PDB file of C-alpha atoms and ligand atoms in Angstrom:
ATOM      1  CA  MET A  15     -37.567  24.851  23.887  1.00  0.00           C
ATOM      2  CA  GLY A  16     -38.431  22.537  21.264  1.00  0.00           C
ATOM      3  CA  LYS A  17     -37.501  20.119  19.150  1.00  0.00           C
ATOM      4  CA  LYS A  18     -33.954  19.926  17.327  1.00  0.00           C
ATOM      5  CA  GLU A  19     -33.486  20.143  13.946  1.00  0.00           C
ATOM      6  CA  PHE A  20     -30.660  19.117  11.384  1.00  0.00           C
ATOM      7  CA  ALA A  21     -29.457  22.842  10.783  1.00  0.00           C
ATOM      8  CA  ASP A  22     -29.026  23.872  14.237  1.00  0.00           C
ATOM      9  CA  TYR A  23     -26.074  21.946  14.609  1.00  0.00           C
ATOM     10  CA  GLY A  24     -24.481  23.905  12.034  1.00  0.00           C
ATOM     11  CA  ILE A  25     -24.776  21.589   9.363  1.00  0.00           C
ATOM     12  CA  GLY A  26     -23.958  22.708   5.432  1.00  0.00           C
ATOM     13  CA  GLU A  27     -27.384  23.217   3.369  1.00  0.00           C
ATOM     14  CA  ASP A  28     -25.813  19.956   0.794  1.00  0.00           C
ATOM     15  CA  VAL A  29     -25.819  17.680   3.512  1.00  0.00           C
ATOM     16  CA  LEU A  30     -29.059  19.386   4.777  1.00  0.00           C
ATOM     17  CA  LYS A  31     -31.351  18.584   1.353  1.00  0.00           C
ATOM     18  CA  ALA A  32     -29.897  14.602   1.595  1.00  0.00           C
ATOM     19  CA  LEU A  33     -31.126  14.063   5.162  1.00  0.00           C
ATOM     20  CA  ASN A  34     -34.732  15.723   3.761  1.00  0.00           C
ATOM     21  CA  GLY A  35     -34.959  13.824   0.977  1.00  0.00           C
ATOM     22  CA  LEU A  36     -33.920  10.765   3.333  1.00  0.00           C
ATOM     23  CA  GLY A  37     -37.249  11.733   4.917  1.00  0.00           C
ATOM     24  CA  TYR A  38     -35.115  12.318   8.283  1.00  0.00           C
ATOM     25  CA  PHE A  39     -37.360  15.420  10.095  1.00  0.00           C
ATOM     26  CA  GLN A  40     -35.773  15.186  12.869  1.00  0.00           C
ATOM     27  CA  PRO A  41     -32.590  14.077  15.214  1.00  0.00           C
ATOM     28  CA  THR A  42     -33.504  11.260  16.742  1.00  0.00           C
ATOM     29  CA  LYS A  43     -32.032  10.482  20.480  1.00  0.00           C
ATOM     30  CA  VAL A  44     -27.977   9.550  19.309  1.00  0.00           C
ATOM     31  CA  GLN A  45     -27.960  11.448  16.550  1.00  0.00           C
ATOM     32  CA  GLU A  46     -29.186  14.367  18.461  1.00  0.00           C
ATOM     33  CA  GLU A  47     -26.602  13.521  21.248  1.00  0.00           C
ATOM     34  CA  VAL A  48     -23.414  12.104  18.691  1.00  0.00           C
ATOM     35  CA  ILE A  49     -23.579  14.988  16.263  1.00  0.00           C
ATOM     36  CA  PRO A  50     -22.781  18.181  18.381  1.00  0.00           C
ATOM     37  CA  VAL A  51     -19.548  16.484  19.530  1.00  0.00           C
ATOM     38  CA  ALA A  52     -18.761  14.627  16.775  1.00  0.00           C
ATOM     39  CA  LEU A  53     -18.588  17.823  14.404  1.00  0.00           C
ATOM     40  CA  ALA A  54     -16.292  19.696  17.688  1.00  0.00           C
ATOM     41  CA  ASP A  55     -14.103  16.386  17.043  1.00  0.00           C
ATOM     42  CA  MET A  56     -14.334  14.499  19.797  1.00  0.00           C
ATOM     43  CA  ASP A  57     -13.346  11.056  20.573  1.00  0.00           C
ATOM     44  CA  VAL A  58     -16.311   9.534  21.525  1.00  0.00           C
ATOM     45  CA  ILE A  59     -17.302   5.914  22.743  1.00  0.00           C
ATOM     46  CA  VAL A  60     -21.798   5.175  22.569  1.00  0.00           C
ATOM     47  CA  THR A  61     -23.508   2.552  23.713  1.00  0.00           C
ATOM     48  CA  SER A  62     -26.735   1.820  21.406  1.00  0.00           C
ATOM     49  CA  GLN A  63     -28.618  -0.228  19.150  1.00  0.00           C
ATOM     50  CA  THR A  64     -29.428  -1.064  15.973  1.00  0.00           C
ATOM     51  CA  GLY A  65     -31.904   0.866  14.993  1.00  0.00           C
ATOM     52  CA  SER A  66     -31.520   4.153  17.202  1.00  0.00           C
ATOM     53  CA  GLY A  67     -30.462   5.921  13.402  1.00  0.00           C
ATOM     54  CA  LYS A  68     -26.767   5.387  15.332  1.00  0.00           C
ATOM     55  CA  THR A  69     -26.011   4.931  11.412  1.00  0.00           C
ATOM     56  CA  ALA A  70     -26.225   8.943  10.571  1.00  0.00           C
ATOM     57  CA  SER A  71     -25.570  10.081  13.784  1.00  0.00           C
ATOM     58  CA  PHE A  72     -21.469   9.133  12.609  1.00  0.00           C
ATOM     59  CA  GLY A  73     -22.887   9.341   8.684  1.00  0.00           C
ATOM     60  CA  ILE A  74     -24.306  12.785   9.407  1.00  0.00           C
ATOM     61  CA  PRO A  75     -20.863  14.702  11.178  1.00  0.00           C
ATOM     62  CA  LEU A  76     -18.488  12.042   8.350  1.00  0.00           C
ATOM     63  CA  CYS A  77     -20.629  13.236   4.788  1.00  0.00           C
ATOM     64  CA  GLU A  78     -19.866  17.048   6.672  1.00  0.00           C
ATOM     65  CA  LYS A  79     -16.443  17.621   7.746  1.00  0.00           C
ATOM     66  CA  ILE A  80     -14.986  15.607   4.273  1.00  0.00           C
ATOM     67  CA  LEU A  81     -13.090  17.483   1.885  1.00  0.00           C
ATOM     68  CA  TRP A  82     -14.188  16.987  -1.132  1.00  0.00           C
ATOM     69  CA  GLU A  83     -10.646  17.661  -2.812  1.00  0.00           C
ATOM     70  CA  GLU A  84      -9.311  14.599  -1.029  1.00  0.00           C
ATOM     71  CA  ASN A  85      -8.503  11.676  -2.719  1.00  0.00           C
ATOM     72  CA  ARG A  86      -7.139   9.169  -0.458  1.00  0.00           C
ATOM     73  CA  PRO A  87      -9.398   8.109   2.408  1.00  0.00           C
ATOM     74  CA  GLN A  88     -10.090  10.519   5.396  1.00  0.00           C
ATOM     75  CA  ALA A  89     -12.282   7.825   7.076  1.00  0.00           C
ATOM     76  CA  LEU A  90     -12.143   4.408   8.238  1.00  0.00           C
ATOM     77  CA  VAL A  91     -15.513   2.512   9.585  1.00  0.00           C
ATOM     78  CA  LEU A  92     -15.090  -0.906  10.602  1.00  0.00           C
ATOM     79  CA  VAL A  93     -18.197  -2.731  10.708  1.00  0.00           C
ATOM     80  CA  PRO A  94     -18.491  -7.100  11.610  1.00  0.00           C
ATOM     81  CA  THR A  95     -20.129  -8.259   8.879  1.00  0.00           C
ATOM     82  CA  ARG A  96     -20.388  -7.910   4.583  1.00  0.00           C
ATOM     83  CA  GLU A  97     -23.889  -6.870   5.061  1.00  0.00           C
ATOM     84  CA  LEU A  98     -23.515  -4.560   7.193  1.00  0.00           C
ATOM     85  CA  ALA A  99     -21.044  -2.768   5.377  1.00  0.00           C
ATOM     86  CA  LEU A 100     -22.651  -2.289   2.416  1.00  0.00           C
ATOM     87  CA  GLN A 101     -25.293  -0.220   4.378  1.00  0.00           C
ATOM     88  CA  VAL A 102     -23.130   1.335   5.611  1.00  0.00           C
ATOM     89  CA  ASN A 103     -21.759   2.587   2.512  1.00  0.00           C
ATOM     90  CA  GLU A 104     -25.241   3.322   1.446  1.00  0.00           C
ATOM     91  CA  ASP A 105     -26.611   5.800   4.322  1.00  0.00           C
ATOM     92  CA  ILE A 106     -23.276   6.915   3.768  1.00  0.00           C
ATOM     93  CA  ALA A 107     -24.116   7.020  -0.163  1.00  0.00           C
ATOM     94  CA  ASN A 108     -26.907   8.645   0.639  1.00  0.00           C
ATOM     95  CA  ILE A 109     -26.253  11.086   2.818  1.00  0.00           C
ATOM     96  CA  GLY A 110     -24.140  13.211   0.813  1.00  0.00           C
ATOM     97  CA  ARG A 111     -25.251  12.886  -2.693  1.00  0.00           C
ATOM     98  CA  PHE A 112     -25.096  16.862  -2.896  1.00  0.00           C
ATOM     99  CA  ARG A 113     -21.587  16.710  -1.429  1.00  0.00           C
ATOM    100  CA  ARG A 114     -20.591  13.540  -4.326  1.00  0.00           C
ATOM    101  CA  ILE A 115     -18.981  11.643  -1.479  1.00  0.00           C
ATOM    102  CA  LYS A 116     -17.421   8.640  -2.168  1.00  0.00           C
ATOM    103  CA  ALA A 117     -17.803   5.309   0.056  1.00  0.00           C
ATOM    104  CA  THR A 118     -15.831   1.609  -1.363  1.00  0.00           C
ATOM    105  CA  SER A 119     -16.873  -0.742   0.580  1.00  0.00           C
ATOM    106  CA  VAL A 120     -13.968  -3.601   1.609  1.00  0.00           C
ATOM    107  CA  PHE A 121     -15.146  -7.199   2.674  1.00  0.00           C
ATOM    108  CA  GLY A 122     -13.938 -10.544   2.022  1.00  0.00           C
ATOM    109  CA  LYS A 123     -14.595 -12.614  -0.280  1.00  0.00           C
ATOM    110  CA  ALA A 124     -15.291  -9.852  -2.801  1.00  0.00           C
ATOM    111  CA  SER A 125     -12.361  -9.207  -5.746  1.00  0.00           C
ATOM    112  CA  PHE A 126      -9.469  -7.792  -3.896  1.00  0.00           C
ATOM    113  CA  GLU A 127      -8.437  -6.455  -7.459  1.00  0.00           C
ATOM    114  CA  ARG A 128     -11.430  -4.011  -7.825  1.00  0.00           C
ATOM    115  CA  GLN A 129     -10.974  -3.020  -4.568  1.00  0.00           C
ATOM    116  CA  LYS A 130      -7.604  -2.349  -4.900  1.00  0.00           C
ATOM    117  CA  SER A 131      -9.145   0.238  -7.919  1.00  0.00           C
ATOM    118  CA  GLU A 132     -11.657   1.467  -6.095  1.00  0.00           C
ATOM    119  CA  LEU A 133      -8.586   2.597  -3.681  1.00  0.00           C
ATOM    120  CA  LYS A 134      -6.800   3.754  -6.750  1.00  0.00           C
ATOM    121  CA  GLN A 135      -9.749   6.098  -7.413  1.00  0.00           C
ATOM    122  CA  LYS A 136     -11.161   9.659  -4.757  1.00  0.00           C
ATOM    123  CA  SER A 137     -12.320   7.209  -1.826  1.00  0.00           C
ATOM    124  CA  HIS A 138     -13.543   9.781   0.666  1.00  0.00           C
ATOM    125  CA  ILE A 139     -14.787   6.703   3.232  1.00  0.00           C
ATOM    126  CA  VAL A 140     -13.794   3.178   3.234  1.00  0.00           C
ATOM    127  CA  VAL A 141     -16.439   0.986   4.943  1.00  0.00           C
ATOM    128  CA  GLY A 142     -15.373  -2.495   5.287  1.00  0.00           C
ATOM    129  CA  THR A 143     -14.455  -5.676   7.254  1.00  0.00           C
ATOM    130  CA  PRO A 144     -11.209  -6.390  10.264  1.00  0.00           C
ATOM    131  CA  GLY A 145      -9.573  -8.771   7.554  1.00  0.00           C
ATOM    132  CA  ARG A 146      -9.857  -7.387   4.229  1.00  0.00           C
ATOM    133  CA  VAL A 147      -8.960  -3.945   5.809  1.00  0.00           C
ATOM    134  CA  LEU A 148      -6.151  -5.913   7.278  1.00  0.00           C
ATOM    135  CA  ASP A 149      -4.889  -6.498   3.919  1.00  0.00           C
ATOM    136  CA  HIS A 150      -5.391  -3.559   2.115  1.00  0.00           C
ATOM    137  CA  LEU A 151      -3.519  -2.041   4.719  1.00  0.00           C
ATOM    138  CA  LYS A 152      -0.183  -4.650   4.701  1.00  0.00           C
ATOM    139  CA  LYS A 153      -0.165  -4.857   0.908  1.00  0.00           C
ATOM    140  CA  GLY A 154      -0.444  -0.642   0.564  1.00  0.00           C
ATOM    141  CA  THR A 155      -3.038  -1.459  -1.581  1.00  0.00           C
ATOM    142  CA  PHE A 156      -5.019   1.309   1.230  1.00  0.00           C
ATOM    143  CA  PRO A 157      -2.560   4.838   1.695  1.00  0.00           C
ATOM    144  CA  VAL A 158      -3.719   5.586   4.869  1.00  0.00           C
ATOM    145  CA  ASP A 159      -1.374   9.157   5.670  1.00  0.00           C
ATOM    146  CA  LYS A 160      -4.749  11.501   5.822  1.00  0.00           C
ATOM    147  CA  LEU A 161      -6.823   8.960   7.433  1.00  0.00           C
ATOM    148  CA  GLU A 162      -8.825  11.527  10.425  1.00  0.00           C
ATOM    149  CA  TYR A 163     -11.731   9.756  11.221  1.00  0.00           C
ATOM    150  CA  LEU A 164     -12.250   6.178  12.662  1.00  0.00           C
ATOM    151  CA  ILE A 165     -15.369   5.027  13.087  1.00  0.00           C
ATOM    152  CA  LEU A 166     -16.153   0.819  15.297  1.00  0.00           C
ATOM    153  CA  ASP A 167     -19.370   0.401  15.011  1.00  0.00           C
ATOM    154  CA  GLU A 168     -21.013  -2.723  16.668  1.00  0.00           C
ATOM    155  CA  ALA A 169     -17.803  -3.132  18.036  1.00  0.00           C
ATOM    156  CA  ASP A 170     -18.851  -5.714  20.915  1.00  0.00           C
ATOM    157  CA  GLU A 171     -19.789  -7.803  17.592  1.00  0.00           C
ATOM    158  CA  MET A 172     -16.168  -7.355  16.187  1.00  0.00           C
ATOM    159  CA  LEU A 173     -15.246  -9.414  19.615  1.00  0.00           C
ATOM    160  CA  ASN A 174     -18.143 -11.494  19.304  1.00  0.00           C
ATOM    161  CA  MET A 175     -16.297 -12.513  16.079  1.00  0.00           C
ATOM    162  CA  GLY A 176     -12.751 -13.135  17.445  1.00  0.00           C
ATOM    163  CA  PHE A 177     -11.178  -9.321  15.291  1.00  0.00           C
ATOM    164  CA  ILE A 178      -9.888  -8.008  18.468  1.00  0.00           C
ATOM    165  CA  ASP A 179      -6.001  -8.966  17.659  1.00  0.00           C
ATOM    166  CA  GLN A 180      -7.067  -7.654  13.564  1.00  0.00           C
ATOM    167  CA  VAL A 181      -8.557  -4.076  14.885  1.00  0.00           C
ATOM    168  CA  GLU A 182      -5.531  -4.172  17.215  1.00  0.00           C
ATOM    169  CA  GLU A 183      -3.240  -4.584  14.077  1.00  0.00           C
ATOM    170  CA  ILE A 184      -5.414  -1.477  11.867  1.00  0.00           C
ATOM    171  CA  ILE A 185      -4.675   1.085  14.193  1.00  0.00           C
ATOM    172  CA  GLY A 186      -1.500   0.177  14.145  1.00  0.00           C
ATOM    173  CA  PHE A 187      -1.393   1.408  11.439  1.00  0.00           C
ATOM    174  CA  LEU A 188      -3.425   4.185  11.608  1.00  0.00           C
ATOM    175  CA  PRO A 189      -2.071   8.484  12.245  1.00  0.00           C
ATOM    176  CA  LYS A 190      -2.411   8.718  15.646  1.00  0.00           C
ATOM    177  CA  GLU A 191      -3.707  12.245  15.553  1.00  0.00           C
ATOM    178  CA  ARG A 192      -6.929  11.211  14.507  1.00  0.00           C
ATOM    179  CA  GLN A 193     -10.963  11.714  15.282  1.00  0.00           C
ATOM    180  CA  THR A 194     -12.180   8.323  17.205  1.00  0.00           C
ATOM    181  CA  LEU A 195     -15.447   6.554  17.841  1.00  0.00           C
ATOM    182  CA  LEU A 196     -16.260   3.743  18.684  1.00  0.00           C
ATOM    183  CA  PHE A 197     -20.370   1.963  18.947  1.00  0.00           C
ATOM    184  CA  SER A 198     -21.004  -0.751  20.834  1.00  0.00           C
ATOM    185  CA  ALA A 199     -24.332  -2.411  21.588  1.00  0.00           C
ATOM    186  CA  THR A 200     -23.439  -3.493  25.468  1.00  0.00           C
ATOM    187  CA  MET A 201     -20.179  -2.109  26.667  1.00  0.00           C
ATOM    188  CA  PRO A 202     -17.735  -5.300  27.683  1.00  0.00           C
ATOM    189  CA  VAL A 203     -15.166  -3.579  25.023  1.00  0.00           C
ATOM    190  CA  LEU A 204     -13.623  -1.229  27.094  1.00  0.00           C
ATOM    191  CA  SER A 205     -10.144  -3.694  27.031  1.00  0.00           C
ATOM    192  CA  LEU A 206     -10.465  -3.455  22.617  1.00  0.00           C
ATOM    193  CA  ILE A 207      -9.732  -0.390  21.622  1.00  0.00           C
ATOM    194  CA  HIS A 208      -6.158   1.827  23.390  1.00  0.00           C
ATOM    195  CA  ILE A 209      -7.348   4.581  22.358  1.00  0.00           C
TER     196      ILE A 209
HETATM  197  P1  AMP I   6     -29.458   2.274  12.107  1.00  0.00           P
HETATM  198  O1  AMP I   6     -29.928   2.397  13.379  1.00  0.00           O
HETATM  199  O2  AMP I   6     -28.901   3.499  12.142  1.00  0.00           O
HETATM  200  O3  AMP I   6     -29.493   1.152  11.204  1.00  0.00           O
HETATM  201  O4  AMP I   6     -31.169   3.492  11.435  1.00  0.00           O
HETATM  202  C1  AMP I   6     -32.466   3.058  12.266  1.00  0.00           C
HETATM  203  C2  AMP I   6     -33.227   3.568  10.329  1.00  0.00           C
HETATM  204  O5  AMP I   6     -33.493   4.813  10.617  1.00  0.00           O
HETATM  205  C3  AMP I   6     -33.146   3.590   9.300  1.00  0.00           C
HETATM  206  O6  AMP I   6     -33.553   3.013   8.621  1.00  0.00           O
HETATM  207  C4  AMP I   6     -32.936   4.631   8.426  1.00  0.00           C
HETATM  208  O7  AMP I   6     -32.875   5.289   7.802  1.00  0.00           O
HETATM  209  C5  AMP I   6     -33.504   5.631   9.933  1.00  0.00           C
HETATM  210  N1  AMP I   6     -33.165   6.904  10.554  1.00  0.00           N
HETATM  211  C6  AMP I   6     -31.938   6.886  10.445  1.00  0.00           C
HETATM  212  N2  AMP I   6     -32.388   8.333  11.558  1.00  0.00           N
HETATM  213  C7  AMP I   6     -33.261   8.972  10.734  1.00  0.00           C
HETATM  214  C8  AMP I   6     -34.426  10.837  11.486  1.00  0.00           C
HETATM  215  N3  AMP I   6     -33.743  11.485  11.873  1.00  0.00           N
HETATM  216  N4  AMP I   6     -35.309  10.523  11.088  1.00  0.00           N
HETATM  217  C9  AMP I   6     -36.036   9.062  10.534  1.00  0.00           C
HETATM  218  N5  AMP I   6     -35.559   8.373  10.559  1.00  0.00           N
HETATM  219  C10 AMP I   6     -34.473   7.707  10.515  1.00  0.00           C
END
């Protein structure tokens, strides 16, 4: 019995060290549920609120599974707002620090050219808002041939903000063979994604 530890999931030393440095000593409830499923490459739909530790529940498995040697993006995290993109990007960078995981954020009202050149360099994980992600996909500045993981964060917010068509169009660009994790505070979103 007893409380679960991050080490129980078979997470490597580098990520464990980062979690320790962040003061994440024990998994939260959503992390307990999601981490093993995500590490096992299964698709999952999660209802959880902000503040539950949901970012790390996908950030930890992503940072663990990313192949450092591969320069092209392996994961896409779609979020509804710029603020959330920056925050998720920072959380992932912190968790992946000792594995030298490179996260790139892309969102509107920021330089397209700069994002384009960042996407050309090593970018393991792309965190972005739907409009700008779609722009990069259409212009061919976001290569997706190595993409294996899609995370839809705050999917209900993306639906409320009218991003459904853009999200569907984005999914149309992605490899069919991939893992998809969908997070939402509420669950009126089942029609959003055709997995
Ligand atoms: P989130 O729900 O992802 O916005 O996370 C809420 C807050 O909890 C953030 O400030 C995280 O840094 C923090 N947090 C996430 N996981 C843990 C954990 N296992 N232990 C302590 N704090 C955590």
